[in-house]
Coordinates of C-alpha atoms in Angstrom, one line a residue:
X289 CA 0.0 0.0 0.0
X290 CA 1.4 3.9 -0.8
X291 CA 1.5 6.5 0.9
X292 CA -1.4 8.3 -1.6
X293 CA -4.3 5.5 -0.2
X294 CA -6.1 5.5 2.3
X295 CA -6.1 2.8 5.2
X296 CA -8.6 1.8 6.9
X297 CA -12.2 1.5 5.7
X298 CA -14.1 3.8 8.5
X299 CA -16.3 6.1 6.8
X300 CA -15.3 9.6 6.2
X301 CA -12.1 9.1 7.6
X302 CA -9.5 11.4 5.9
X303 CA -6.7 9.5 3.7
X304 CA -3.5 8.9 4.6
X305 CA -1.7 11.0 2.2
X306 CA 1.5 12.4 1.6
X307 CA 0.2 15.3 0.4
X308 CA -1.5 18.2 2.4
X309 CA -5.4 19.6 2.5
X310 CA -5.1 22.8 1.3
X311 CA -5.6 25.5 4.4
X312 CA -8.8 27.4 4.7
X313 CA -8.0 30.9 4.1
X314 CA -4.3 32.4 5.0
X315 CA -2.0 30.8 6.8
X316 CA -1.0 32.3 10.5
X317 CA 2.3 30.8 10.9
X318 CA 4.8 29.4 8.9
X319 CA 8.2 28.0 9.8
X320 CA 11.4 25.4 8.1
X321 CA 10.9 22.3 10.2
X322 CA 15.1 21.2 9.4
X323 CA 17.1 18.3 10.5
X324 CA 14.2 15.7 11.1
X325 CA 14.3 12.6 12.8
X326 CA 11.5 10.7 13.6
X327 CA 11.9 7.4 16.1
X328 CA 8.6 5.4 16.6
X329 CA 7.6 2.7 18.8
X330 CA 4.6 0.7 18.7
X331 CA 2.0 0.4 21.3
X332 CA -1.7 -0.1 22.4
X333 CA -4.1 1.8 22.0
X334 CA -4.7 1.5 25.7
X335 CA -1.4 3.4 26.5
X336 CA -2.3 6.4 24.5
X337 CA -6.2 6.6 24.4
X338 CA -5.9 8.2 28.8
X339 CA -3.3 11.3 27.3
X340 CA -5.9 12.5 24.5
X341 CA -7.7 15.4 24.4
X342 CA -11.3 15.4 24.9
X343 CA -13.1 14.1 21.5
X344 CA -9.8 12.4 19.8
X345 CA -8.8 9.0 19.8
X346 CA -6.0 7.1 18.9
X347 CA -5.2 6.4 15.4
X348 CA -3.7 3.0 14.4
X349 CA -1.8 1.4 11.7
X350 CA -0.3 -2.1 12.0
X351 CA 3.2 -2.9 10.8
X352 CA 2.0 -4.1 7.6
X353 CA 0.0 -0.9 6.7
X354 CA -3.3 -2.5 8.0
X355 CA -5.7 -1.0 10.4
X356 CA -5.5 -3.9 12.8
X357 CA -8.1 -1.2 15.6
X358 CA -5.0 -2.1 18.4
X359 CA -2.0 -0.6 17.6
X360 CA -0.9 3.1 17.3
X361 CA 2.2 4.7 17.7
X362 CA 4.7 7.0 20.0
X363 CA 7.0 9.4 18.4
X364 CA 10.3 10.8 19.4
X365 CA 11.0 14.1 17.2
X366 CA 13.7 16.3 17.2
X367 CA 14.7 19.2 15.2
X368 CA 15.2 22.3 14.5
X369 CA 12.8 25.8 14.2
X370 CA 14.4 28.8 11.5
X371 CA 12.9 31.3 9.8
X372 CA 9.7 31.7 11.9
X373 CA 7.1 34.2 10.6
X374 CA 3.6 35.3 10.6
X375 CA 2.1 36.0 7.1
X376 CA -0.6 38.3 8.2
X377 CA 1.5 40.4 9.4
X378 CA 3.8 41.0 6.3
X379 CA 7.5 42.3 6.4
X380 CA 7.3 43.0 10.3
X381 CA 6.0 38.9 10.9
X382 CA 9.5 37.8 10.7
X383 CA 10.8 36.4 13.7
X384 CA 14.7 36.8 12.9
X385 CA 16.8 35.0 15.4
X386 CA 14.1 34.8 17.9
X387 CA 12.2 32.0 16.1
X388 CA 15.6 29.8 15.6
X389 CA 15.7 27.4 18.2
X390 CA 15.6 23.7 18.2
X391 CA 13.1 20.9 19.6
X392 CA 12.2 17.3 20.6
X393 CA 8.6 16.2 21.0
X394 CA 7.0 13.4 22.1
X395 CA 3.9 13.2 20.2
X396 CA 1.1 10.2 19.8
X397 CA -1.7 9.8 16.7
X398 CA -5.3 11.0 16.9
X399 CA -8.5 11.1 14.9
X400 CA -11.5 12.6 16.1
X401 CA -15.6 12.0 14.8
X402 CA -15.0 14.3 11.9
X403 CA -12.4 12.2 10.3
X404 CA -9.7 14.2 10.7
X405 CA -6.1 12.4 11.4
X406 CA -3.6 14.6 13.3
X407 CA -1.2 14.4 16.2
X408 CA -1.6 15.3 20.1
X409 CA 1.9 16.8 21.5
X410 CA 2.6 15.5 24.8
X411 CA 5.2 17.6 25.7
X412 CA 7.4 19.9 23.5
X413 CA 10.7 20.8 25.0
X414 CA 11.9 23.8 23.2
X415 CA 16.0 25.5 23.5
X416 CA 14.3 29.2 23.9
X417 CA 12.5 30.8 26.5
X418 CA 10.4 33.8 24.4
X419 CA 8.9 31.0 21.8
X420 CA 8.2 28.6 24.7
X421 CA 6.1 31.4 26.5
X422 CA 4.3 32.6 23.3
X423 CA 3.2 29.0 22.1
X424 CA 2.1 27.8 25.4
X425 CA -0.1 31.3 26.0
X426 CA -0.9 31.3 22.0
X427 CA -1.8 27.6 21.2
X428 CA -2.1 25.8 25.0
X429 CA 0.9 23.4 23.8
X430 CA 2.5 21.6 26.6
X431 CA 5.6 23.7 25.6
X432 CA 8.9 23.4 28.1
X433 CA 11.7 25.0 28.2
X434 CA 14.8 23.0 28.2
X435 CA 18.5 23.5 26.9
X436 CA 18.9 21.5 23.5
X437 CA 21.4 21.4 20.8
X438 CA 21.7 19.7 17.4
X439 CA 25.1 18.4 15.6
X440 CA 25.3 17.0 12.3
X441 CA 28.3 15.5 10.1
X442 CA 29.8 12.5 9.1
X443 CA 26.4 11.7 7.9
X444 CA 25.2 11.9 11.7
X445 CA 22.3 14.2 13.4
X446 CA 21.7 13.8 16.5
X447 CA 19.9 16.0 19.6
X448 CA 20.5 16.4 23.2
X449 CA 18.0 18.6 25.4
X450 CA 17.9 18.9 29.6
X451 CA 14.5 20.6 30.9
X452 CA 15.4 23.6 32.9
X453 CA 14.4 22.9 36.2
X454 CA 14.2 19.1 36.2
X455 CA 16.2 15.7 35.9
X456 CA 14.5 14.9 32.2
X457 CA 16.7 14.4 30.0
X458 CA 16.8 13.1 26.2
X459 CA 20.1 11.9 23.5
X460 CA 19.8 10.3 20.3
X461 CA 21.2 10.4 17.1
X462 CA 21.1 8.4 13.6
X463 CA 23.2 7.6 10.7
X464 CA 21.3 8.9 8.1
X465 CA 20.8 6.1 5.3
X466 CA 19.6 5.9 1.4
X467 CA 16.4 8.1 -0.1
X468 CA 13.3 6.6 0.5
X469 CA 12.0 6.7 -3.1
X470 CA 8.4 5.8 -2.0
X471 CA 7.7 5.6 1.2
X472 CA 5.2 2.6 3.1
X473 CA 1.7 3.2 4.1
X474 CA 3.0 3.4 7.5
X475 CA 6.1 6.0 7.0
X476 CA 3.3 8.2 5.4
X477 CA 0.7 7.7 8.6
X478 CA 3.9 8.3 11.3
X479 CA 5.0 11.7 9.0
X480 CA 2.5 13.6 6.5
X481 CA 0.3 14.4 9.7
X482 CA -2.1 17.3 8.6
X483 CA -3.2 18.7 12.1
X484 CA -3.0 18.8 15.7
X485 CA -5.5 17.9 18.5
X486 CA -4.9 20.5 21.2
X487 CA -7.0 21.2 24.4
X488 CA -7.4 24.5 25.3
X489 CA -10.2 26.6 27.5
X490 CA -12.4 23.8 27.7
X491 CA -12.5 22.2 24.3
X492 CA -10.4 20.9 21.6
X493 CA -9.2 22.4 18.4
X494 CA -8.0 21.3 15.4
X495 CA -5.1 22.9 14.4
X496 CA -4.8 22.2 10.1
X497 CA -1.0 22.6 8.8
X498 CA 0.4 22.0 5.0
X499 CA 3.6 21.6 3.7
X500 CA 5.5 19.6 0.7
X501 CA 5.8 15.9 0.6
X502 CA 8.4 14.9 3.2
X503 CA 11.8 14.1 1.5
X504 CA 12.7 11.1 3.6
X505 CA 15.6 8.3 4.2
X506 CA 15.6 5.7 6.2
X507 CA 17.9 5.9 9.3
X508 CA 19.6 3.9 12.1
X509 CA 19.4 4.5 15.3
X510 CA 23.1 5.0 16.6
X511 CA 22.2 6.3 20.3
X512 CA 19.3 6.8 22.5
X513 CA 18.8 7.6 26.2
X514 CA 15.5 9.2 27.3
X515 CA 13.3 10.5 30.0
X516 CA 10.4 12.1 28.3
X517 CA 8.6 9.6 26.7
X518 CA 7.7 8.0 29.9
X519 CA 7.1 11.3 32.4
X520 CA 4.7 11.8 29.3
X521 CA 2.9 9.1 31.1
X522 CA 3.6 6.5 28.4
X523 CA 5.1 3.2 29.5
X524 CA 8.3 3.0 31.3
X525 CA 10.8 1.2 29.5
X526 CA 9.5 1.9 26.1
X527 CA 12.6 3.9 24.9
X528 CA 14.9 0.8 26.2
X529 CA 13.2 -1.6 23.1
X530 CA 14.2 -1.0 19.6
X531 CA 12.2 1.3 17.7
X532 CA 10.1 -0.4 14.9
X533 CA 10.2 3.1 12.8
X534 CA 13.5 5.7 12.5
X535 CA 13.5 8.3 9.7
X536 CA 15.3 11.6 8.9
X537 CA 14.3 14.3 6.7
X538 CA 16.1 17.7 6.0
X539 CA 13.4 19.1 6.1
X540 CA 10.0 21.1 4.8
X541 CA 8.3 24.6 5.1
X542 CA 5.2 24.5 7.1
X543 CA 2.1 26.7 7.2
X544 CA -1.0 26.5 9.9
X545 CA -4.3 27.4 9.8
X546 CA -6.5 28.9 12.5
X547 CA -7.5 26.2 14.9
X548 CA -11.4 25.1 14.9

């Protein structure tokens, strides 16, 4: 199956596609998402449906692109944030230096009654203090602010963050491997995610984002010590198995919509 079908046969549910909606009206933000890597793991539904906001559910894709109904997934994201700016706002919506900063994420798979596949963030550690601020207040993200670094070469990326304040900590890097020339039913559903579920004043919005196709390559996983995927409440000892999904990208330009 290819990324451009869709899985799973419930009615009105959006494709899994590796190309975006196109936004309602003008976008609000838009930022480079660089130096991508995406590490899954595999898990029950019955680990992730307690963490989502009100009105999503977990979505699920089995190894083999099915929707086996049991299994969803648990990401480990890190990269980096440039060239943030805000379109309605014209020449003076760029953020300059301010919007540069680099993240990891631990995020799980949603779906709510209208169809609509996206991601729920369970916590975003982020390397600056002003964008951390201004996304928590602006969007209700679990947003953190932590000290985190990239370093590339030798055909190597790999991230290392500390959240101020705490002992949670998170390392791990890939060896960045061939092209992906057409990626699986299943990269597709873990990347070319067209929205967030995010909780906020008493209900949940759906935050729609575009962006190009996702140039991907397959990866290994060269290092890996973590604390945030379980003080996300997911379970312990997760991040010591070996991940059934790593990826890198360099990266895409991403616009998002109003949330609704």
């Amino acid at each position: 199956m290819t990324g451009g079908r869709s899985a799973g046969a419930e009615p009105g549910l959006q494709a899994v596609a590796s190309v975006a909606p196109a936004l309602r009206g003008r976008p609000w933000i838009s930022q480079d998402w660089l130096d991508v890597v995406f590490v899954h793991w595999r898990v029950d539904v019955s680990a992730v449906a307690p963490l989502l906001p009100a009105g999503a559910r977990p979505d699920t894709m089995a190894l083999d692109g099915s929707d086996d109904g049991a299994t969803t997934w648990v990401g480990l994201i890190g990269f980096r944030f440039t060239d943030t700016r805000f379109p309605p706002l014209g020449p003076l919506g760029r953020a300059g230096s301010v919007g540069d900063f680099v993240e990891v994420n631990v995020r799980v798979y949603t779906r709510d009654d209208q169809g609509r596949r996206g991601v729920a963030f369970l916590s975003l550690d982020a390397g600056k203090l002003l964008p951390t601020v201004g996304a928590r207040v602006a969007t209700a993200l679990p947003y953190w602010w932590a000290r985190a670094e990239v370093r590339t070469g030798g055909g190597r990326v790999g991230y290392a963050m500390r959240r101020h304040g705490t002992h949670l900590r998170s390392l791990f890097e890939v060896e960045v491997g061939d092209a992906v020339a057409e990626p699986t039913a299943l990269e597709t559903f873990l990347t070319a995610r067209w929205g967030m579920h995010v909780r906020r004043a008493g209900a949940t919005r759906y935050w729609p984002n575009e962006h190009e196709p996702w140039p991907l390559h397959r990866a290994t996983l060269r290092t890996l010590r973590d604390d945030l995927v379980a003080a996300a409440g997911l379970p312990f000892g997760l991040t010591g198995l070996e991940p059934d999904s790593v990826l890198y990208s360099p990266g895409v330009t991403t616009r998002f919509g109003r949330g609704r």
